PDB file of C-alpha atoms and ligand atoms in Angstrom:
ATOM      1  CA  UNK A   1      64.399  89.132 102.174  1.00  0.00           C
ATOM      2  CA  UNK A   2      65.401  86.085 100.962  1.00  0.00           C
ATOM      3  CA  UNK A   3      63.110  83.257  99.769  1.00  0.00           C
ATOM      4  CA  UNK A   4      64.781  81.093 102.404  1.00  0.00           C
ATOM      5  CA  UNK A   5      64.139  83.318 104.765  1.00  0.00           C
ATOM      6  CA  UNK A   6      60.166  83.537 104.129  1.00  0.00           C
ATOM      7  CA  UNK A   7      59.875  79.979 104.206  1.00  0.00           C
ATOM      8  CA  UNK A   8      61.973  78.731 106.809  1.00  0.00           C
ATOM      9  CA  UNK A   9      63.022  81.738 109.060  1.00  0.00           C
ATOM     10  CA  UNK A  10      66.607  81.475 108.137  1.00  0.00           C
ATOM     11  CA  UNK A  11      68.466  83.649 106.603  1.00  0.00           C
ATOM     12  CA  UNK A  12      71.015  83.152 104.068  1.00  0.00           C
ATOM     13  CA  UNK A  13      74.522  84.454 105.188  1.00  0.00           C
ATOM     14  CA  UNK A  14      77.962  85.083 103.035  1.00  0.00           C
ATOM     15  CA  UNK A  15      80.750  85.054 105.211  1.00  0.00           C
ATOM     16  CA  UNK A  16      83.816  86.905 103.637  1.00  0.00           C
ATOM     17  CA  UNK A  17      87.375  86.292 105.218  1.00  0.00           C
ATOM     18  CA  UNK A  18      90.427  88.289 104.098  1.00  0.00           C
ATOM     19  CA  UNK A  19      93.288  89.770 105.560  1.00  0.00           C
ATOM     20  CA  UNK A  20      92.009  93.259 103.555  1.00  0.00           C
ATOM     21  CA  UNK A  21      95.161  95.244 103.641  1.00  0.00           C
ATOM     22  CA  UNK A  22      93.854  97.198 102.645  1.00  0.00           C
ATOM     23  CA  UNK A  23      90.154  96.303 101.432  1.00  0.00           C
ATOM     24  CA  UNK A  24      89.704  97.054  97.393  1.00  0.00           C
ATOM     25  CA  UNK A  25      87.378  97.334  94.711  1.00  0.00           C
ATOM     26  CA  UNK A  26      87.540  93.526  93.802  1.00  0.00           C
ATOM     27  CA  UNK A  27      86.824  92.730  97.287  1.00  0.00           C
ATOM     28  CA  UNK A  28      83.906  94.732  97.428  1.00  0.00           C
ATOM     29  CA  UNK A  29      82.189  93.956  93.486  1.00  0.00           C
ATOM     30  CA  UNK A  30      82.907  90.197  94.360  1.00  0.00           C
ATOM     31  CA  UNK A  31      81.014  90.480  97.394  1.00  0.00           C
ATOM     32  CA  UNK A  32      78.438  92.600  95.371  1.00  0.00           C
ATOM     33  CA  UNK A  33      77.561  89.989  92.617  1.00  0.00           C
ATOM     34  CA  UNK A  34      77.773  86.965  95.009  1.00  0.00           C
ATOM     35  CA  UNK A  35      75.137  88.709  97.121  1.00  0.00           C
ATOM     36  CA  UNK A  36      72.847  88.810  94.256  1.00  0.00           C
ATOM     37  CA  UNK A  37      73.569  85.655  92.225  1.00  0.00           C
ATOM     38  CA  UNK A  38      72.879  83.376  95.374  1.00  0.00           C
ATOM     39  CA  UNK A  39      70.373  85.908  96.686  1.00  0.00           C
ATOM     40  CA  UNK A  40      71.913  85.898 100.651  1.00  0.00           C
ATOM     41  CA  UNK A  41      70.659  88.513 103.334  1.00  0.00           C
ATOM     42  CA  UNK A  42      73.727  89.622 104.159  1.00  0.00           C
ATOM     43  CA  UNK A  43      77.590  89.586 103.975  1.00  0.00           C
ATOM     44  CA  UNK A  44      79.663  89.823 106.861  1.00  0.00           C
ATOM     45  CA  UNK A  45      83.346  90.446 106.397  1.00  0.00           C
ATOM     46  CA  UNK A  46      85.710  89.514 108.726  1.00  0.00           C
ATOM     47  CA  UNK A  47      89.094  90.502 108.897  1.00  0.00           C
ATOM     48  CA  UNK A  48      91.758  88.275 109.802  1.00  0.00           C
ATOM     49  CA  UNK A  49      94.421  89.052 112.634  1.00  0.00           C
ATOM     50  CA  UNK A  50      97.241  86.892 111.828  1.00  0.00           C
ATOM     51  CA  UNK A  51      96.822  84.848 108.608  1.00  0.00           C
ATOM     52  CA  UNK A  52      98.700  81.634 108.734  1.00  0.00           C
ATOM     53  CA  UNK A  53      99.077  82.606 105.012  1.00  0.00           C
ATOM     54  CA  UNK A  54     100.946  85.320 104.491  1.00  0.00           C
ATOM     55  CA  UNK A  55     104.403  87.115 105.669  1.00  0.00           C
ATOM     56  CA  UNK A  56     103.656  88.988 108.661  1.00  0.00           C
ATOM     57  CA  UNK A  57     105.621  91.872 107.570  1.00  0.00           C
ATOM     58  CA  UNK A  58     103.353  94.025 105.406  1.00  0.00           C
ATOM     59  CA  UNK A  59     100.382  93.420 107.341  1.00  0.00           C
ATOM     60  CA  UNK A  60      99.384  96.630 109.054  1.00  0.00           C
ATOM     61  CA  UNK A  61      98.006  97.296 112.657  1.00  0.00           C
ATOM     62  CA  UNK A  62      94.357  94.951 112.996  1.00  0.00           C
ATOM     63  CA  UNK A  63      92.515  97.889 113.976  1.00  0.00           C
ATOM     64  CA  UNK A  64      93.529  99.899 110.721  1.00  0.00           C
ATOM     65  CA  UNK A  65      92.227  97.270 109.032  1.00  0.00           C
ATOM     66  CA  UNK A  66      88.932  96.295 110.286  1.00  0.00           C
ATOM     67  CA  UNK A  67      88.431 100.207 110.203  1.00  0.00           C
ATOM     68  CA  UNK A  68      89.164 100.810 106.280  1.00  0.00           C
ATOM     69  CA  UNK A  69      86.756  97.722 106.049  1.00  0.00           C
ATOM     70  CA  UNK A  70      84.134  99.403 107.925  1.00  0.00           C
ATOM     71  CA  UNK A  71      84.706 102.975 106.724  1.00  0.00           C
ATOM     72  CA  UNK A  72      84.510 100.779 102.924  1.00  0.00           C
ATOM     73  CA  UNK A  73      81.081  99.238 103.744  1.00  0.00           C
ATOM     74  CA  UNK A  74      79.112 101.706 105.522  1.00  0.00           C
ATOM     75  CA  UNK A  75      76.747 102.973 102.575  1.00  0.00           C
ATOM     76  CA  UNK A  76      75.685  99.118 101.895  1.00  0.00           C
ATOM     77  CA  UNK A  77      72.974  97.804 104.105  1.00  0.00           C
ATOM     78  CA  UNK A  78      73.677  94.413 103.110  1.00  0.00           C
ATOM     79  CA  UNK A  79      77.295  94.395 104.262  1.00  0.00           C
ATOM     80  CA  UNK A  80      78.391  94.099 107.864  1.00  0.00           C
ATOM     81  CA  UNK A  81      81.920  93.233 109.440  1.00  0.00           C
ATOM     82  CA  UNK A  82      83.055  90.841 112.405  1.00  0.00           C
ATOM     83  CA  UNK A  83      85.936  91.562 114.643  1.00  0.00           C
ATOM     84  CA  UNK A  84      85.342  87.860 115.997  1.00  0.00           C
ATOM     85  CA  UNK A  85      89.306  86.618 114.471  1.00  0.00           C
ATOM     86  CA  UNK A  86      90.876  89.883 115.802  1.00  0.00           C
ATOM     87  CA  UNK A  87      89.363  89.339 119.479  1.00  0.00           C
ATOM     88  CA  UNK A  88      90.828  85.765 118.916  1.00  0.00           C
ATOM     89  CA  UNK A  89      94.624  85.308 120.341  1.00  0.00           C
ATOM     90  CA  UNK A  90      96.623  83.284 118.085  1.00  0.00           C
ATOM     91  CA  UNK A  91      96.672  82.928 114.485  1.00  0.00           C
ATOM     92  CA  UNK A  92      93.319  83.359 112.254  1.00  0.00           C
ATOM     93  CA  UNK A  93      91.736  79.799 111.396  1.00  0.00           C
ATOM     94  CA  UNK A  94      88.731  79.773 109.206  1.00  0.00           C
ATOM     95  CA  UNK A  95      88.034  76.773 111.350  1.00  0.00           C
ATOM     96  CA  UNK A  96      87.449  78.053 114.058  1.00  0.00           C
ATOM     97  CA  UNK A  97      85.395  81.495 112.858  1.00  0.00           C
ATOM     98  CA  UNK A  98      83.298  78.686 110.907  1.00  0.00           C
ATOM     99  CA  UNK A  99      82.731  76.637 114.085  1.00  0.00           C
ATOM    100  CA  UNK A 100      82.133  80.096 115.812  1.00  0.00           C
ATOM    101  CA  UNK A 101      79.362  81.281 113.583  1.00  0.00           C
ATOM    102  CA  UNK A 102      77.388  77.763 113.028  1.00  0.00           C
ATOM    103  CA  UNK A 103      77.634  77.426 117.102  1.00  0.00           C
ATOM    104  CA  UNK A 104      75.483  80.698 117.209  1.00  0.00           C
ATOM    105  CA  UNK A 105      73.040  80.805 114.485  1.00  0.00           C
ATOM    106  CA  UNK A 106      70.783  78.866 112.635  1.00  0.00           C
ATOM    107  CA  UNK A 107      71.016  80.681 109.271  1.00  0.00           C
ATOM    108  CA  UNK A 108      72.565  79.130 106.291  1.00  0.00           C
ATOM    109  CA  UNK A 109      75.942  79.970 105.920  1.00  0.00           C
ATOM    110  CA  UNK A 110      78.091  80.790 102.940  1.00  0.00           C
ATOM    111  CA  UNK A 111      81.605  80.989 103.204  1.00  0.00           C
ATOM    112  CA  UNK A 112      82.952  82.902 100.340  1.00  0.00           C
ATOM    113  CA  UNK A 113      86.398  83.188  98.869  1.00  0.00           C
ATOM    114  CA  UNK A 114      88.426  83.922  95.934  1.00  0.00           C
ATOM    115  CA  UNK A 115      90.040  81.201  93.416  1.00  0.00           C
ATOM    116  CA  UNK A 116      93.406  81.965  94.216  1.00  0.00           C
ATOM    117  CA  UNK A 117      92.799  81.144  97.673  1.00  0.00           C
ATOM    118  CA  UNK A 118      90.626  77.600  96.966  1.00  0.00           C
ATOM    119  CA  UNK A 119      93.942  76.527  95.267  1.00  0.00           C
ATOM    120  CA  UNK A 120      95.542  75.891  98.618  1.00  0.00           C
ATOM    121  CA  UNK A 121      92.981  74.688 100.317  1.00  0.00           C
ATOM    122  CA  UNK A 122      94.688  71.866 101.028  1.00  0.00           C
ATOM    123  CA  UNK A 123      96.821  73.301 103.423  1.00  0.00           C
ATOM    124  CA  UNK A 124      94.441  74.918 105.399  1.00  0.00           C
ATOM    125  CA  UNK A 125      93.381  73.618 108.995  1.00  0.00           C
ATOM    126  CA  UNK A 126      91.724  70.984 109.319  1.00  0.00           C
ATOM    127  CA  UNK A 127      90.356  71.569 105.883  1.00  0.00           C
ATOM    128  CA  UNK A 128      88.133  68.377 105.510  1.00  0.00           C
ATOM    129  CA  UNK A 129      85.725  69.488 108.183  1.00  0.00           C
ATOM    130  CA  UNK A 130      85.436  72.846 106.712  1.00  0.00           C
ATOM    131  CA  UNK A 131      82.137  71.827 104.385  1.00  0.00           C
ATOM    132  CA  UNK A 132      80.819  70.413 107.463  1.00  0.00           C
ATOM    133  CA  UNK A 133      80.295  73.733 108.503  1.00  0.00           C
ATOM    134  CA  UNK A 134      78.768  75.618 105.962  1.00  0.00           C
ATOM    135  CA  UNK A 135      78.315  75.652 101.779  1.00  0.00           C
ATOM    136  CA  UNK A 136      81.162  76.884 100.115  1.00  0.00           C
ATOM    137  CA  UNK A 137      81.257  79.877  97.294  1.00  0.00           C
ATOM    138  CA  UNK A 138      84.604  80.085  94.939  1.00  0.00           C
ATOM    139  CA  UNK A 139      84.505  83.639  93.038  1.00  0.00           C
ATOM    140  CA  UNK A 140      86.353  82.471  89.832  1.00  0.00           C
ATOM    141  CA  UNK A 141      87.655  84.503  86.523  1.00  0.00           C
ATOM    142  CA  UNK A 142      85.681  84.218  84.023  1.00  0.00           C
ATOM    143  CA  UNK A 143      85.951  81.110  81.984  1.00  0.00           C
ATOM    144  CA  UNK A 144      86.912  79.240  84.956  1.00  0.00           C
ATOM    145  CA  UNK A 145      83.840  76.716  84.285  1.00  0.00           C
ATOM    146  CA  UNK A 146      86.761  75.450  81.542  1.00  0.00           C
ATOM    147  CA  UNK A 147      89.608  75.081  83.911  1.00  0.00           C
ATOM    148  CA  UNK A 148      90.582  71.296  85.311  1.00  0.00           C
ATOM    149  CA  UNK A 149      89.793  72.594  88.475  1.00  0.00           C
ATOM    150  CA  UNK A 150      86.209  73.390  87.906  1.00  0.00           C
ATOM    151  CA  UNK A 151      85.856  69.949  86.440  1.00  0.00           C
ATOM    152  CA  UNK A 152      88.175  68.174  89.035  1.00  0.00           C
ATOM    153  CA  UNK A 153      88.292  68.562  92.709  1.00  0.00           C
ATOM    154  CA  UNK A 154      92.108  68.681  94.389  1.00  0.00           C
ATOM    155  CA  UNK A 155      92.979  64.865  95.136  1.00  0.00           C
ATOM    156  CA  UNK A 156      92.254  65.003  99.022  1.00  0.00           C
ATOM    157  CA  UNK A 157      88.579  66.422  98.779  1.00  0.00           C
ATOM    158  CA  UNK A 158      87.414  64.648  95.556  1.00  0.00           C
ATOM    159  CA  UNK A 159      86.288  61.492  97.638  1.00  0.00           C
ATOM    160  CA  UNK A 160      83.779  63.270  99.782  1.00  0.00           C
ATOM    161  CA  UNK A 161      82.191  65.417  96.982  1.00  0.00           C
ATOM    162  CA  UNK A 162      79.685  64.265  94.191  1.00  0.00           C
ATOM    163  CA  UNK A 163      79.492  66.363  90.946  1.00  0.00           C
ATOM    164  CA  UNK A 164      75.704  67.597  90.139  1.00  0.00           C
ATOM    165  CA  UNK A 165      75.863  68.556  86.887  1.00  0.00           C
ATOM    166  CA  UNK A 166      72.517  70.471  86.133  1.00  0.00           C
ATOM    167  CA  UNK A 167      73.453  72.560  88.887  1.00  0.00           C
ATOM    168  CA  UNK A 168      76.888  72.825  87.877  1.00  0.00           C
ATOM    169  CA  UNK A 169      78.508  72.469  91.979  1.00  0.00           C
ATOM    170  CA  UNK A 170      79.941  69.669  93.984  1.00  0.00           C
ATOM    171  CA  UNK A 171      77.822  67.887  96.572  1.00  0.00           C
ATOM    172  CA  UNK A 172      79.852  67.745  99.773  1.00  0.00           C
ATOM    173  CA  UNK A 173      78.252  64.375 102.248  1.00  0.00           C
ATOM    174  CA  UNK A 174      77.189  66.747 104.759  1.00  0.00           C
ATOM    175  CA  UNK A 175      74.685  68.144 101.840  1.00  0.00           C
ATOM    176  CA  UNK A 176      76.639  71.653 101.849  1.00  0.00           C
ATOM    177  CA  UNK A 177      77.621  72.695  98.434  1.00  0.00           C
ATOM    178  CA  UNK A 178      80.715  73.716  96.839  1.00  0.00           C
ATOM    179  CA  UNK A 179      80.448  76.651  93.839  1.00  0.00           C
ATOM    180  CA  UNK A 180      82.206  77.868  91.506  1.00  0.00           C
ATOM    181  CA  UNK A 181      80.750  80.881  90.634  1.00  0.00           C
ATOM    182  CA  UNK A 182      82.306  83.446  87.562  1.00  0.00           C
ATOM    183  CA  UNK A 183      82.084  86.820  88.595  1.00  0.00           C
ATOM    184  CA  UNK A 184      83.329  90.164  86.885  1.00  0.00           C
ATOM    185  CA  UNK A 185      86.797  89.643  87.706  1.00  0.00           C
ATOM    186  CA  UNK A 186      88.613  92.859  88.773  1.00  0.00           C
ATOM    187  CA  UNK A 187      92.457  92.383  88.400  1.00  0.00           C
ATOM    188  CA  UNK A 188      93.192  94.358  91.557  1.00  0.00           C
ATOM    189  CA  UNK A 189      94.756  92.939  94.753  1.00  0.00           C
ATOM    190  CA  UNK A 190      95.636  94.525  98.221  1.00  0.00           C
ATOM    191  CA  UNK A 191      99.799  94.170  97.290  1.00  0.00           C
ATOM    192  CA  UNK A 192      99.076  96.186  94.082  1.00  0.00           C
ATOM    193  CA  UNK A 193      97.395  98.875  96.391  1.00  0.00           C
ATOM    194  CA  UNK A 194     100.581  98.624  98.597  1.00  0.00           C
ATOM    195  CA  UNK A 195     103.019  98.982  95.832  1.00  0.00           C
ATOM    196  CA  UNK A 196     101.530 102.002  94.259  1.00  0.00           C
ATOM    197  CA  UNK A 197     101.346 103.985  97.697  1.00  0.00           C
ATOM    198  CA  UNK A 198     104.599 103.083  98.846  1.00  0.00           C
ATOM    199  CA  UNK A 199     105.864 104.323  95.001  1.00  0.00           C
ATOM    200  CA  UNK A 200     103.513 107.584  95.543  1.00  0.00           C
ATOM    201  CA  UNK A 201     101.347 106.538  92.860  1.00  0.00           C
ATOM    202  CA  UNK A 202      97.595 106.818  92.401  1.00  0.00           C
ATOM    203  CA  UNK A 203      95.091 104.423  94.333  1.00  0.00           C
ATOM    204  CA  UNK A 204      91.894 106.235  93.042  1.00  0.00           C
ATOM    205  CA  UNK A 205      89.586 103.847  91.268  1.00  0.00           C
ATOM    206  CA  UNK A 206      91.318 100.432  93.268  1.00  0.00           C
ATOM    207  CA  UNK A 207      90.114 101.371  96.969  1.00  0.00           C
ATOM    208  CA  UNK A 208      87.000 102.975  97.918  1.00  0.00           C
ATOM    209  CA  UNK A 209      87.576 107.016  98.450  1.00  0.00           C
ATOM    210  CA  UNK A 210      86.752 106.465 101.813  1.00  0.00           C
ATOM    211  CA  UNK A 211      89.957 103.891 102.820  1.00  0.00           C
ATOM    212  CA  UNK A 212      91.799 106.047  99.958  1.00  0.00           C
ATOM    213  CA  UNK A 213      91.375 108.858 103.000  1.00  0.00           C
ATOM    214  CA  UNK A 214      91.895 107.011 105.597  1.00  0.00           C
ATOM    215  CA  UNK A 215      95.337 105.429 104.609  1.00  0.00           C
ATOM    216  CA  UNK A 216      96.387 109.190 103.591  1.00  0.00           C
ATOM    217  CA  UNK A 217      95.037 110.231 107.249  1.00  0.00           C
ATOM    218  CA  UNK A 218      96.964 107.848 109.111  1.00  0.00           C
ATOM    219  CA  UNK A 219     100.126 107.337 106.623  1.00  0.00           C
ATOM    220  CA  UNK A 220      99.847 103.892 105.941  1.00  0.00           C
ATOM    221  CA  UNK A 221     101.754 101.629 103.487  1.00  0.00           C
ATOM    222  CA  UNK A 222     104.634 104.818 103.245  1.00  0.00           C
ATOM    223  CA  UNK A 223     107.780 102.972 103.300  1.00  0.00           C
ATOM    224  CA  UNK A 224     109.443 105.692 105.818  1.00  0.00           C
ATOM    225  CA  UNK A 225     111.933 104.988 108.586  1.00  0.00           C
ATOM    226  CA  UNK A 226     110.386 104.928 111.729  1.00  0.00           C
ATOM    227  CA  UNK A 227     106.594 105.375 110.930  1.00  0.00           C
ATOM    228  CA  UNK A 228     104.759 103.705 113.570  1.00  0.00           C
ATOM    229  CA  UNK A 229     101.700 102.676 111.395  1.00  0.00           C
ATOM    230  CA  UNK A 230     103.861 100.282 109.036  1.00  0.00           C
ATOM    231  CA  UNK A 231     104.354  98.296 111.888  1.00  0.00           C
ATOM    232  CA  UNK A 232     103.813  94.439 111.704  1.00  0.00           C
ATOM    233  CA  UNK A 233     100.641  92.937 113.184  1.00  0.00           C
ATOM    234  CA  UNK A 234     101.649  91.984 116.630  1.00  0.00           C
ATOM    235  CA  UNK A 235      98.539  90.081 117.179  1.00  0.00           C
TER     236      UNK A 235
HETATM  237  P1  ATP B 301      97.228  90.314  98.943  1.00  0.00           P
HETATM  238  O1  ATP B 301      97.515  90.952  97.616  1.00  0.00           O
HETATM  239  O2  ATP B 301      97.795  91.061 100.121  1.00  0.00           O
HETATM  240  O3  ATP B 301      97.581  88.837  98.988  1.00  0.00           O
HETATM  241  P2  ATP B 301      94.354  90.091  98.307  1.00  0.00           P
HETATM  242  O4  ATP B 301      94.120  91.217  97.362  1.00  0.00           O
HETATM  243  O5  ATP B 301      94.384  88.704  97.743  1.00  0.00           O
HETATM  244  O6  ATP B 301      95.633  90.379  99.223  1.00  0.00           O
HETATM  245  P3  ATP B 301      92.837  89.229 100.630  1.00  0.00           P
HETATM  246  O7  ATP B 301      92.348  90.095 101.727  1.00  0.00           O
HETATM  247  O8  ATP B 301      93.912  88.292 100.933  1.00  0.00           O
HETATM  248  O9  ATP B 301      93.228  90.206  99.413  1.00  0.00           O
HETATM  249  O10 ATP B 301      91.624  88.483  99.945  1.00  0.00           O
HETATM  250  C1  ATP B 301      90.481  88.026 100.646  1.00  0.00           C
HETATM  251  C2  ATP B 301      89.711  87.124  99.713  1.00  0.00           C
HETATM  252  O11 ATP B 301      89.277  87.872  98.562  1.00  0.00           O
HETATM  253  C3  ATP B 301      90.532  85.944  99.173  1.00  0.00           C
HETATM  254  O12 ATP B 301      89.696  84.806  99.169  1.00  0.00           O
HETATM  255  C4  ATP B 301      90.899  86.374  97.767  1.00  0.00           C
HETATM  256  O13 ATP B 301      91.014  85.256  96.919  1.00  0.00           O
HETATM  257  C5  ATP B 301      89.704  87.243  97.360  1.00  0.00           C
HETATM  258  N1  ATP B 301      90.079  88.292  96.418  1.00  0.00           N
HETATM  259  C6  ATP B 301      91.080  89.165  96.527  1.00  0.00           C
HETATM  260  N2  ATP B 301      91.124  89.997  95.475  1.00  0.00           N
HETATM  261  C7  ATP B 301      90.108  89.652  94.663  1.00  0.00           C
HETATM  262  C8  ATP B 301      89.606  90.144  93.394  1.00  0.00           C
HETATM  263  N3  ATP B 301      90.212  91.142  92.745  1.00  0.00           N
HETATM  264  N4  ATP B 301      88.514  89.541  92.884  1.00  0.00           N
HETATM  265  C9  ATP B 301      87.924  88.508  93.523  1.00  0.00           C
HETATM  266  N5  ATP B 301      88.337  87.996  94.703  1.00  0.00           N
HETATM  267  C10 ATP B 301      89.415  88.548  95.274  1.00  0.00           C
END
C-alpha cells in the first residue's frame, strides 16, 4: 500500500495504453520499474481497439490481444487489464478512456507511456485537456534527462506547463505533473516480434513464454494465405 493511500484513501493508479500486438518484454519491465519508482498500487493495461495511430493492417483480432495481455500479466498482483477501449465502438481515444476512468474513481491517476509516443503528442485528440485528467509518466532511454525535449516542452503545451527543477517534471495548471522518467530501456518493440515470427525466427526472451504459446496456439503473425487470425481489426 501506497503512502497515498494510508493517508488519504486513494490509491495511486498507472494506466498503461498500447495497442500490444503483441505485448513484450519492454512493455512489461517498463511497467515494472514505473510501478516502483513512483510507488502506484496498481497498473492497469488497456488495450486499444483501433489506434488512430497506426495502419490497421497488422493489427490482429482485439480479443487475441487483450488475451496475450492477460495470459502476460497473470503472475503479477500489481498488474490488471481493461477491456474499457475494446467495448468502445469507434476508434481508441486516450481521451475518452482518461475521461472514463477519472468519471469513476477518486484515485490518482497516472497515465503512462513510452517516449516515442510523447513525441506526437501533438496530434493526439484533444491533447490539451489530456493533463486535466490525470499526471502524466514518459518512460524515456536512458540519458534522456539530456535531450531538448526533456529540457523543452513541444511548442503547443509549453505555455500551460511550469518547469520545477528540484523535482526535475513539468507543472501542468491543473497541478497534474508531467515526468520524464529513465527506465532500463529494452530495445524491443511489438513489429520486431512480428517480423521475426512471420520470418520463423525465435521470439524467446522478447515476449513472455506464456503469449510466446499462445501466438504458436492460435497461428498468429504467420504470413499464410488465407489464415483467418491475421485478419485486420474490424473493430
Ligand atoms: P509497434 O512496434 O507495433 O509500433 P510498440 O512496441 O511500440 O508497437 P505499443 O503497444 O504501441 O508497442 O506500445 C504501447 C506503449 O508502450 C507506447 O507508449 C510505447 O511508447 C511504449 N513502449 C513500447 N515498447 C517499449 C519499450 N521497449 N520500452 C519502453 N516503452 C515501450
Amino acid at each position: 500500500m501506497s503512502e497515498e493511500m494510508k493517508r488519504t484513501g486513494k490509491r495511486r493508479i498507472g494506466l498503461f495504453g498500447g495497442t500490444f500486438n503483441p505485448i513484450h518484454l519492454g512493455h512489461l519491465r517498463g511497467a515494472e520499474e514505473i510501478r516502483e519508482a513512483f510507488r502506484l498500487d496498481g497498473i492497469i493495461f488497456i488495450p486499444s481497439a483501433i489506434p488512430p495511430h497506426k495502419a490497421m493492417e497488422e493489427i490482429i483480432d482485439a480479443r487475441h490481444r487483450l488475451e496475450m495481455v492477460r495470459l502476460a500479466i497473470a503472475s503479477n498482483p500489481y498488474f490488471s487489464i481493461s477491456d474499457i477501449e475494446l467495448s468502445r465502438s469507434g476508434k481508441s481515444y486516450t481521451i475518452d478512456t482518461l475521461r472514463h476512468f477519472r468519471e469513476r474513481c477518486a484515485d490518482s491517476l497516472f497515465f503512462i507511456l513510452g517516449g516515442d509516443a510523447f513525441v506526437e503528442i501533438e496530434t493526439w485528440k484533444d491533447f490539451q485537456n489530456l493533463f486535466t485528467l490525470c499526471h502524466f509518466i514518459v518512460m524515456a532511454r536512458p540519458g534522456f534527462q539530456k535531450t531538448p525535449l526533456a529540457n523543452r516542452l513541444p511548442g503547443a503545451l509549453s505555455s500551460a506547463f511550469q518547469p520545477d527543477v528540484e523535482a526535475m517534471t513539468w507543472v501542468h495548471s491543473s497541478g497534474h505533473r508531467l515526468v520524464f522518467k529513465e527506465i532500463s530501456f529494452l530495445d524491443i518493440s511489438s513489429t520486431k516480434v512480428r517480423e521475426l515470427i512471420e520470418r520463423g525466427e525465435s521470439v524467446r526472451y522478447l515476449i513472455p513464454p506464456e503469449t510466446e504459446t499462445y501466438i504458436h496456439q492460435h497461428g498468429l503473425y504467420r504470413r499464410r494465405e488465407g489464415m483467418g487470425d491475421f485478419s485486420a481489426q474490424k473493430g
